[in-house]
Amino acid sequence: MASTTAAGPSKPAFANPWTQLIIGIVCMVMIANYQYGWTLFVGPLDAKYHWGRASIQIAFTIFVLLETWLVPVEGYLVDRFGPRWIVVVGGVLCGIAWAINSVADSLAWLYIAAALAGIGAGGVYGTCIGNAVKWFPGRRGLAAGLTAMGFGAGSALTIIPIANMIKNSGYEQTFLMFGLAQGIVVVVLGFLLFSPPVSILTASAKVAPTAGRAHATWNEMIKTPIFWVMYVMFVLMAAGGLMATAQLAPIANDFKIANVPVSLIGLTLPALTFALTIDRVLNGLCRPFFGWVSDNIGRENTMFIAFGLEGIGIFALYKFGTDPVLFVILSGLVFFAWGEIYSLFPATVTDTFGAKYATTNTGLMYTAKGTASLLVPLANVLMTITGNWHAVFLTAATMNIIAAIMAIALLKPMRAAYTSRTAALPPAGKFAVPEDIQ
């Protein structure tokens, strides 16, 4: 059997930045359905077992929480032992999860499968993002964005086949076939993943202008105010965007435009269907786009533009969304200005705290998504109290505007001071947080 160590014979063929990036993107595409394709199975499951949609959706909550909150642990293992086995095991767990779903006859089994899928998908997600920013010290925003795009838009390729198979063969067969196929692809590609050599991890000439020379461990990172400023910004952006976007279907129905035909770019579709289709694509494309922009004009400047655009887009959707054409266009703007958080924050964390422990550190930042998901029910509370969506839109828009201001007013000067203080560190030196910036 060929060696799978870093010195193995397969390394020259696959251990290069672009090959590693492509492998990571494909792995992300393979796990995208565990989050974005789930909605197609809720109705058939309820029709067969009558568990109730609320009970079935607890499985999705379990998935999201484990997919986000365990990423730092999985990232720690990657930084210690390399990316290969975390992704391989993650692929196995994902395949097993959907195989269990295909035969689950109780909510308990559904929840167990969701837990396995969350652990597996989180391991693959965190590893691929962390590996991408390590391999591309000069283009971390673009690398993280392209990898995150695989997760954000990857399910667009399989949504129609999954829907057709559910209709023709039943959801059980669909769970089994797609679960096994997706899991097998991840397992095979996992064996082709490598950590970058030390020469890339410690590169200084090609890194972003605002990048420091520090290599912070996770416990050193969380002692700095910069991390918590970024964490709050991530929560505000994720929660603000989710509060608006997660409620898109009920909003369209309440605006009474969900089924109104809209003709744009040569297509005519019901407004809600059109919006969901465009939103999925733009949510993926924005990740590499804004990542590339941030590589050229700076992370905080890009955050200010994107986060501000998100806030304005949500407010405009609130004001003009009752028009079906504007509903489609403005919802697309909201999604386009929201998904970039999954490329900007990993790149900024790695710029600030170094590439050596990037998988663990970006994983810790990613837990903000889980934190934000706990705030999303606030939208339903506000809707119940006020009887309309006004407070939801205004709250979401305000969250995004606050995050945009924080990027320029707080994060930018704090990072500038931080990186200047760590600039004298040797490229491979162990990081020590200067006392005056703890």
Tab-separated table of N, CA and C in Angstrom, residues 315-426:
chain	number	residue	atom	x	y	z
A	315	PHE	N	-33.003	46.843	4.560
A	315	PHE	CA	-33.933	47.955	4.746
A	315	PHE	C	-34.738	48.214	3.469
A	316	ALA	N	-34.062	48.136	2.301
A	316	ALA	CA	-34.755	48.349	1.025
A	316	ALA	C	-35.775	47.245	0.767
A	317	LEU	N	-35.446	46.017	1.159
A	317	LEU	CA	-36.395	44.914	1.005
A	317	LEU	C	-37.628	45.158	1.863
A	318	TYR	N	-37.430	45.711	3.030
A	318	TYR	CA	-38.539	46.060	3.923
A	318	TYR	C	-39.425	47.146	3.309
A	319	LYS	N	-38.794	48.136	2.668
A	319	LYS	CA	-39.547	49.265	2.129
A	319	LYS	C	-40.219	48.952	0.788
A	320	PHE	N	-39.547	48.179	-0.066
A	320	PHE	CA	-40.019	48.005	-1.442
A	320	PHE	C	-40.308	46.546	-1.825
A	321	GLY	N	-40.208	45.627	-0.847
A	321	GLY	CA	-40.340	44.211	-1.159
A	321	GLY	C	-41.730	43.762	-1.554
A	322	THR	N	-42.735	44.620	-1.395
A	322	THR	CA	-44.090	44.231	-1.798
A	322	THR	C	-44.249	44.222	-3.322
A	323	ASP	N	-43.296	44.817	-4.019
A	323	ASP	CA	-43.265	44.716	-5.479
A	323	ASP	C	-42.531	43.430	-5.844
A	324	PRO	N	-43.151	42.504	-6.590
A	324	PRO	CA	-42.536	41.194	-6.838
A	324	PRO	C	-41.181	41.267	-7.533
A	325	VAL	N	-41.018	42.173	-8.508
A	325	VAL	CA	-39.729	42.287	-9.203
A	325	VAL	C	-38.659	42.793	-8.236
A	326	LEU	N	-38.989	43.821	-7.455
A	326	LEU	CA	-38.026	44.343	-6.496
A	326	LEU	C	-37.739	43.341	-5.384
A	327	PHE	N	-38.740	42.535	-5.046
A	327	PHE	CA	-38.514	41.485	-4.050
A	327	PHE	C	-37.417	40.533	-4.515
A	328	VAL	N	-37.465	40.110	-5.765
A	328	VAL	CA	-36.458	39.202	-6.307
A	328	VAL	C	-35.092	39.871	-6.333
A	329	ILE	N	-35.043	41.101	-6.849
A	329	ILE	CA	-33.759	41.807	-6.990
A	329	ILE	C	-33.145	42.116	-5.627
A	330	LEU	N	-33.949	42.620	-4.713
A	330	LEU	CA	-33.420	43.033	-3.413
A	330	LEU	C	-33.053	41.839	-2.535
A	331	SER	N	-33.812	40.752	-2.630
A	331	SER	CA	-33.418	39.557	-1.872
A	331	SER	C	-32.096	39.022	-2.396
A	332	GLY	N	-31.889	39.128	-3.721
A	332	GLY	CA	-30.605	38.736	-4.294
A	332	GLY	C	-29.475	39.590	-3.754
A	333	LEU	N	-29.716	40.903	-3.614
A	333	LEU	CA	-28.710	41.804	-3.045
A	333	LEU	C	-28.396	41.422	-1.601
A	334	VAL	N	-29.423	41.087	-0.833
A	334	VAL	CA	-29.224	40.711	0.563
A	334	VAL	C	-28.344	39.470	0.665
A	335	PHE	N	-28.628	38.454	-0.142
A	335	PHE	CA	-27.825	37.233	-0.100
A	335	PHE	C	-26.409	37.491	-0.594
A	336	PHE	N	-26.257	38.336	-1.624
A	336	PHE	CA	-24.940	38.611	-2.187
A	336	PHE	C	-24.048	39.311	-1.176
A	337	ALA	N	-24.630	40.130	-0.317
A	337	ALA	CA	-23.839	40.884	0.660
A	337	ALA	C	-23.735	40.172	1.998
A	338	TRP	N	-24.272	38.946	2.086
A	338	TRP	CA	-24.279	38.236	3.368
A	338	TRP	C	-23.303	37.062	3.419
A	339	GLY	N	-23.240	36.271	2.365
A	339	GLY	CA	-22.450	35.042	2.414
A	339	GLY	C	-20.961	35.254	2.531
A	340	GLU	N	-20.478	36.481	2.278
A	340	GLU	CA	-19.035	36.729	2.300
A	340	GLU	C	-18.430	36.613	3.693
A	341	ILE	N	-19.262	36.590	4.736
A	341	ILE	CA	-18.702	36.440	6.084
A	341	ILE	C	-17.920	35.140	6.205
A	342	TYR	N	-18.269	34.143	5.389
A	342	TYR	CA	-17.604	32.845	5.479
A	342	TYR	C	-16.268	32.810	4.739
A	343	SER	N	-15.923	33.902	4.059
A	343	SER	CA	-14.584	34.026	3.492
A	343	SER	C	-13.790	35.124	4.183
A	344	LEU	N	-14.428	36.239	4.537
A	344	LEU	CA	-13.704	37.361	5.125
A	344	LEU	C	-13.177	37.052	6.522
A	345	PHE	N	-13.980	36.412	7.353
A	345	PHE	CA	-13.528	36.168	8.718
A	345	PHE	C	-12.413	35.128	8.805
A	346	PRO	N	-12.482	33.992	8.076
A	346	PRO	CA	-11.329	33.081	8.103
A	346	PRO	C	-10.041	33.742	7.620
A	347	ALA	N	-10.133	34.552	6.557
A	347	ALA	CA	-8.945	35.219	6.041
A	347	ALA	C	-8.399	36.218	7.059
A	348	THR	N	-9.290	36.961	7.717
A	348	THR	CA	-8.848	37.965	8.689
A	348	THR	C	-8.234	37.315	9.920
A	349	VAL	N	-8.837	36.236	10.390
A	349	VAL	CA	-8.281	35.514	11.537
A	349	VAL	C	-6.889	35.004	11.213
A	350	THR	N	-6.698	34.438	10.023
A	350	THR	CA	-5.395	33.888	9.657
A	350	THR	C	-4.370	34.991	9.444
A	351	ASP	N	-4.784	36.101	8.831
A	351	ASP	CA	-3.882	37.247	8.708
A	351	ASP	C	-3.393	37.715	10.071
A	352	THR	N	-4.298	37.755	11.016
A	352	THR	CA	-3.994	38.335	12.322
A	352	THR	C	-3.215	37.383	13.215
A	353	PHE	N	-3.638	36.125	13.257
A	353	PHE	CA	-3.083	35.186	14.233
A	353	PHE	C	-2.206	34.104	13.619
A	354	GLY	N	-1.950	34.178	12.319
A	354	GLY	CA	-1.001	33.281	11.699
A	354	GLY	C	-1.613	32.017	11.137
A	355	ALA	N	-0.828	31.334	10.292
A	355	ALA	CA	-1.310	30.152	9.583
A	355	ALA	C	-1.043	28.849	10.310
A	356	LYS	N	-0.106	28.855	11.264
A	356	LYS	CA	0.307	27.599	11.895
A	356	LYS	C	-0.851	26.879	12.572
A	357	TYR	N	-1.692	27.640	13.258
A	357	TYR	CA	-2.843	27.058	13.961
A	357	TYR	C	-4.160	27.551	13.351
A	358	ALA	N	-4.134	27.820	12.057
A	358	ALA	CA	-5.277	28.460	11.399
A	358	ALA	C	-6.546	27.621	11.460
A	359	THR	N	-6.441	26.313	11.343
A	359	THR	CA	-7.644	25.482	11.324
A	359	THR	C	-8.377	25.549	12.658
A	360	THR	N	-7.632	25.497	13.747
A	360	THR	CA	-8.242	25.633	15.065
A	360	THR	C	-8.818	27.031	15.257
A	361	ASN	N	-8.045	28.046	14.894
A	361	ASN	CA	-8.455	29.423	15.148
A	361	ASN	C	-9.644	29.846	14.298
A	362	THR	N	-9.640	29.486	13.014
A	362	THR	CA	-10.804	29.811	12.180
A	362	THR	C	-12.017	29.003	12.618
A	363	GLY	N	-11.778	27.804	13.146
A	363	GLY	CA	-12.883	27.006	13.666
A	363	GLY	C	-13.544	27.653	14.869
A	364	LEU	N	-12.733	28.239	15.742
A	364	LEU	CA	-13.298	28.957	16.886
A	364	LEU	C	-14.152	30.130	16.428
A	365	MET	N	-13.674	30.856	15.420
A	365	MET	CA	-14.466	31.967	14.903
A	365	MET	C	-15.762	31.456	14.273
A	366	TYR	N	-15.716	30.288	13.654
A	366	TYR	CA	-16.885	29.728	12.982
A	366	TYR	C	-17.997	29.382	13.963
A	367	THR	N	-17.652	29.185	15.247
A	367	THR	CA	-18.703	28.898	16.229
A	367	THR	C	-19.669	30.068	16.363
A	368	ALA	N	-19.267	31.250	15.886
A	368	ALA	CA	-20.181	32.401	15.915
A	368	ALA	C	-21.441	32.119	15.110
A	369	LYS	N	-21.334	31.269	14.084
A	369	LYS	CA	-22.521	30.887	13.318
A	369	LYS	C	-23.506	30.151	14.214
A	370	GLY	N	-23.002	29.250	15.049
A	370	GLY	CA	-23.870	28.537	15.976
A	370	GLY	C	-24.489	29.477	16.995
A	371	THR	N	-23.688	30.415	17.509
A	371	THR	CA	-24.206	31.412	18.441
A	371	THR	C	-25.308	32.239	17.791
A	372	ALA	N	-25.069	32.652	16.558
A	372	ALA	CA	-26.057	33.463	15.837
A	372	ALA	C	-27.350	32.690	15.601
A	373	SER	N	-27.240	31.388	15.352
A	373	SER	CA	-28.444	30.591	15.091
A	373	SER	C	-29.379	30.567	16.297
A	374	LEU	N	-28.810	30.728	17.500
A	374	LEU	CA	-29.641	30.755	18.701
A	374	LEU	C	-30.446	32.048	18.799
A	375	LEU	N	-30.009	33.082	18.066
A	375	LEU	CA	-30.716	34.360	18.091
A	375	LEU	C	-31.800	34.459	17.026
A	376	VAL	N	-31.744	33.555	16.031
A	376	VAL	CA	-32.676	33.638	14.904
A	376	VAL	C	-34.137	33.542	15.336
A	377	PRO	N	-34.487	32.703	16.340
A	377	PRO	CA	-35.904	32.676	16.769
A	377	PRO	C	-36.433	34.023	17.228
A	378	LEU	N	-35.534	34.986	17.509
A	378	LEU	CA	-35.983	36.325	17.869
A	378	LEU	C	-36.884	36.918	16.797
A	379	ALA	N	-36.647	36.536	15.538
A	379	ALA	CA	-37.483	37.043	14.449
A	379	ALA	C	-38.937	36.641	14.642
A	380	ASN	N	-39.159	35.383	15.014
A	380	ASN	CA	-40.533	34.918	15.239
A	380	ASN	C	-41.163	35.590	16.452
A	381	VAL	N	-40.342	35.842	17.483
A	381	VAL	CA	-40.851	36.538	18.676
A	381	VAL	C	-41.293	37.948	18.310
A	382	LEU	N	-40.436	38.658	17.551
A	382	LEU	CA	-40.770	40.020	17.140
A	382	LEU	C	-42.026	40.043	16.269
A	383	MET	N	-42.123	39.048	15.385
A	383	MET	CA	-43.289	38.973	14.508
A	383	MET	C	-44.563	38.747	15.331
A	384	THR	N	-44.483	37.880	16.335
A	384	THR	CA	-45.643	37.579	17.169
A	384	THR	C	-46.068	38.799	17.987
A	385	ILE	N	-45.079	39.518	18.516
A	385	ILE	CA	-45.386	40.670	19.369
A	385	ILE	C	-45.981	41.816	18.567
A	386	THR	N	-45.375	42.088	17.401
A	386	THR	CA	-45.778	43.279	16.626
A	386	THR	C	-46.847	42.994	15.591
A	387	GLY	N	-46.954	41.729	15.168
A	387	GLY	CA	-47.952	41.377	14.168
A	387	GLY	C	-47.531	41.668	12.742
A	388	ASN	N	-46.284	42.110	12.529
A	388	ASN	CA	-45.777	42.354	11.174
A	388	ASN	C	-44.258	42.157	11.174
A	389	TRP	N	-43.661	42.346	9.977
A	389	TRP	CA	-42.230	42.088	9.817
A	389	TRP	C	-41.371	43.341	10.006
A	390	HIS	N	-41.972	44.468	10.343
A	390	HIS	CA	-41.224	45.722	10.416
A	390	HIS	C	-40.061	45.625	11.401
A	391	ALA	N	-40.331	45.168	12.613
A	391	ALA	CA	-39.289	45.104	13.638
A	391	ALA	C	-38.184	44.137	13.251
A	392	VAL	N	-38.551	43.041	12.579
A	392	VAL	CA	-37.553	42.060	12.142
A	392	VAL	C	-36.587	42.695	11.154
A	393	PHE	N	-37.124	43.367	10.129
A	393	PHE	CA	-36.275	44.006	9.137
A	393	PHE	C	-35.389	45.081	9.764
A	394	LEU	N	-35.968	45.926	10.598
A	394	LEU	CA	-35.204	47.013	11.188
A	394	LEU	C	-34.111	46.499	12.116
A	395	THR	N	-34.411	45.446	12.884
A	395	THR	CA	-33.409	44.851	13.773
A	395	THR	C	-32.268	44.242	12.966
A	396	ALA	N	-32.617	43.500	11.922
A	396	ALA	CA	-31.593	42.861	11.088
A	396	ALA	C	-30.723	43.909	10.399
A	397	ALA	N	-31.340	44.935	9.851
A	397	ALA	CA	-30.572	45.986	9.180
A	397	ALA	C	-29.651	46.700	10.158
A	398	THR	N	-30.147	46.971	11.357
A	398	THR	CA	-29.337	47.651	12.366
A	398	THR	C	-28.129	46.816	12.760
A	399	MET	N	-28.314	45.502	12.932
A	399	MET	CA	-27.203	44.617	13.263
A	399	MET	C	-26.091	44.717	12.227
A	400	ASN	N	-26.475	44.728	10.957
A	400	ASN	CA	-25.484	44.775	9.886
A	400	ASN	C	-24.762	46.117	9.834
A	401	ILE	N	-25.484	47.203	10.042
A	401	ILE	CA	-24.864	48.525	10.029
A	401	ILE	C	-23.883	48.665	11.191
A	402	ILE	N	-24.250	48.163	12.360
A	402	ILE	CA	-23.347	48.192	13.510
A	402	ILE	C	-22.064	47.428	13.202
A	403	ALA	N	-22.194	46.242	12.589
A	403	ALA	CA	-21.019	45.453	12.227
A	403	ALA	C	-20.133	46.198	11.225
A	404	ALA	N	-20.754	46.901	10.272
A	404	ALA	CA	-19.987	47.664	9.283
A	404	ALA	C	-19.184	48.773	9.952
A	405	ILE	N	-19.809	49.483	10.874
A	405	ILE	CA	-19.120	50.564	11.587
A	405	ILE	C	-17.998	50.009	12.453
A	406	MET	N	-18.241	48.861	13.109
A	406	MET	CA	-17.206	48.243	13.942
A	406	MET	C	-15.974	47.876	13.124
A	407	ALA	N	-16.175	47.475	11.874
A	407	ALA	CA	-15.044	47.078	11.029
A	407	ALA	C	-14.052	48.210	10.853
A	408	ILE	N	-14.560	49.428	10.633
A	408	ILE	CA	-13.699	50.584	10.401
A	408	ILE	C	-13.283	51.258	11.706
A	409	ALA	N	-14.231	51.423	12.612
A	409	ALA	CA	-13.968	52.201	13.827
A	409	ALA	C	-13.192	51.423	14.885
A	410	LEU	N	-13.371	50.113	14.949
A	410	LEU	CA	-12.711	49.307	15.978
A	410	LEU	C	-11.682	48.340	15.404
A	411	LEU	N	-12.120	47.457	14.513
A	411	LEU	CA	-11.247	46.375	14.075
A	411	LEU	C	-10.022	46.887	13.322
A	412	LYS	N	-10.219	47.827	12.426
A	412	LYS	CA	-9.096	48.285	11.599
A	412	LYS	C	-7.960	48.882	12.426
A	413	PRO	N	-8.223	49.859	13.309
A	413	PRO	CA	-7.102	50.386	14.107
A	413	PRO	C	-6.522	49.366	15.083
A	414	MET	N	-7.368	48.495	15.631
A	414	MET	CA	-6.864	47.492	16.559
A	414	MET	C	-5.933	46.508	15.859
A	415	ARG	N	-6.309	46.076	14.667
A	415	ARG	CA	-5.451	45.136	13.930
A	415	ARG	C	-4.161	45.800	13.473
A	416	ALA	N	-4.244	47.078	13.080
A	416	ALA	CA	-3.039	47.787	12.647
A	416	ALA	C	-2.025	47.867	13.788
A	417	ALA	N	-2.503	48.194	14.982
A	417	ALA	CA	-1.612	48.262	16.138
A	417	ALA	C	-1.061	46.891	16.493
A	418	TYR	N	-1.922	45.891	16.381
A	418	TYR	CA	-1.544	44.520	16.746
A	418	TYR	C	-0.458	43.970	15.824
A	419	THR	N	-0.670	44.102	14.515
A	419	THR	CA	0.293	43.548	13.557
A	419	THR	C	1.608	44.309	13.585
A	420	SER	N	1.566	45.597	13.891
A	420	SER	CA	2.819	46.345	13.982
A	420	SER	C	3.635	45.884	15.186
A	421	ARG	N	2.970	45.508	16.272
A	421	ARG	CA	3.670	45.037	17.462
A	421	ARG	C	4.256	43.639	17.273
A	422	THR	N	3.651	42.842	16.404
A	422	THR	CA	4.147	41.478	16.181
A	422	THR	C	5.010	41.384	14.938
A	423	ALA	N	5.259	42.503	14.246
A	423	ALA	CA	6.016	42.474	12.991
A	423	ALA	C	7.443	42.021	13.195
A	424	ALA	N	7.996	42.244	14.380
A	424	ALA	CA	9.390	41.893	14.628
A	424	ALA	C	9.580	40.421	14.948
A	425	LEU	N	8.489	39.683	15.112
A	425	LEU	CA	8.621	38.257	15.413
A	425	LEU	C	9.229	37.517	14.242
A	426	PRO	N	10.072	36.516	14.476
A	426	PRO	CA	10.582	35.694	13.372
A	426	PRO	C	9.442	34.928	12.746
